Amino acid sequence: TAFKYMVYRSDKSEDEKGFKEFIKVGETQVPGFTDTGDDLTANIPYYYKIKAVNAGGAGEFSKVCKTEVTGEL
């Protein structure tokens, strides 16, 4: 059972030119997260990965989840 989930974000996919890394943007104790970062921009997709943490430590990164572009935040 996971104690918490660490959430990481990037504004570029890993295979996109200019990709640097996934940056930790938050933690949650439930399997759900709302990103309210001041650095979010409308009209671009964001890419997220999750690491679950339990008594044995942090697991591997999840597969990437890409957000849809909504046109507004």
Tab-separated table of C-alpha atoms in Angstrom:
chain	number	residue	atom	x	y	z
A	1	THR	CA	0.000	0.000	0.000
A	2	ALA	CA	1.322	3.418	-0.943
A	3	PHE	CA	1.803	6.033	1.794
A	4	LYS	CA	1.956	8.868	-0.691
A	5	TYR	CA	2.346	9.700	-4.360
A	6	MET	CA	4.960	12.126	-5.660
A	7	VAL	CA	3.866	14.038	-8.778
A	8	TYR	CA	6.309	15.229	-11.450
A	9	ARG	CA	5.603	17.473	-14.457
A	10	SER	CA	7.234	18.543	-17.718
A	11	ASP	CA	6.039	20.881	-20.463
A	12	LYS	CA	7.746	18.695	-23.095
A	13	SER	CA	7.584	14.974	-23.822
A	14	GLU	CA	10.747	12.961	-23.300
A	15	ASP	CA	11.282	12.570	-27.058
A	16	GLU	CA	10.643	16.262	-27.834
A	17	LYS	CA	13.489	18.663	-28.629
A	18	GLY	CA	14.263	20.791	-25.587
A	19	PHE	CA	13.122	18.209	-23.006
A	20	LYS	CA	15.118	18.591	-19.787
A	21	GLU	CA	13.495	16.609	-16.973
A	22	PHE	CA	10.366	16.011	-14.955
A	23	ILE	CA	10.186	18.418	-11.988
A	24	LYS	CA	8.483	17.458	-8.725
A	25	VAL	CA	5.354	19.623	-8.377
A	26	GLY	CA	3.608	18.028	-5.413
A	27	GLU	CA	2.649	15.104	-3.220
A	28	THR	CA	-0.662	13.563	-2.303
A	29	GLN	CA	-1.788	10.782	0.017
A	30	VAL	CA	-4.711	9.826	-2.212
A	31	PRO	CA	-4.630	8.698	-5.853
A	32	GLY	CA	-5.659	12.077	-7.266
A	33	PHE	CA	-3.928	15.429	-7.763
A	34	THR	CA	-4.850	18.906	-8.990
A	35	ASP	CA	-1.916	20.926	-10.270
A	36	THR	CA	-2.377	24.560	-9.265
A	37	GLY	CA	1.158	25.773	-9.998
A	38	ASP	CA	1.614	29.459	-10.785
A	39	ASP	CA	3.863	28.487	-13.705
A	40	LEU	CA	1.124	26.729	-15.731
A	41	THR	CA	0.302	28.167	-19.151
A	42	ALA	CA	-2.888	27.736	-21.175
A	43	ASN	CA	-2.871	26.108	-24.606
A	44	ILE	CA	0.056	23.731	-24.097
A	45	PRO	CA	-0.073	20.108	-22.970
A	46	TYR	CA	1.700	18.991	-19.804
A	47	TYR	CA	3.212	15.593	-19.131
A	48	TYR	CA	3.055	13.946	-15.709
A	49	LYS	CA	4.717	10.972	-14.033
A	50	ILE	CA	4.013	9.561	-10.591
A	51	LYS	CA	6.136	7.737	-8.030
A	52	ALA	CA	4.360	5.788	-5.299
A	53	VAL	CA	6.091	5.645	-1.921
A	54	ASN	CA	5.607	2.889	0.654
A	55	ALA	CA	7.608	1.433	3.550
A	56	GLY	CA	10.228	0.183	1.075
A	57	GLY	CA	10.776	3.645	-0.424
A	58	ALA	CA	9.861	5.232	-3.742
A	59	GLY	CA	8.961	3.038	-6.665
A	60	GLU	CA	9.727	3.535	-10.337
A	61	PHE	CA	8.143	6.317	-12.372
A	62	SER	CA	4.724	5.580	-13.812
A	63	LYS	CA	4.038	5.794	-17.512
A	64	VAL	CA	3.532	9.341	-18.788
A	65	CYS	CA	0.096	10.931	-18.613
A	66	LYS	CA	-0.459	13.810	-21.057
A	67	THR	CA	-3.025	16.508	-20.311
A	68	GLU	CA	-5.427	17.770	-22.932
A	69	VAL	CA	-5.211	21.387	-24.104
A	70	THR	CA	-8.299	23.234	-22.887
A	71	GLY	CA	-7.596	26.796	-23.997
A	72	GLU	CA	-7.956	28.094	-20.448
A	73	LEU	CA	-6.760	27.293	-16.959
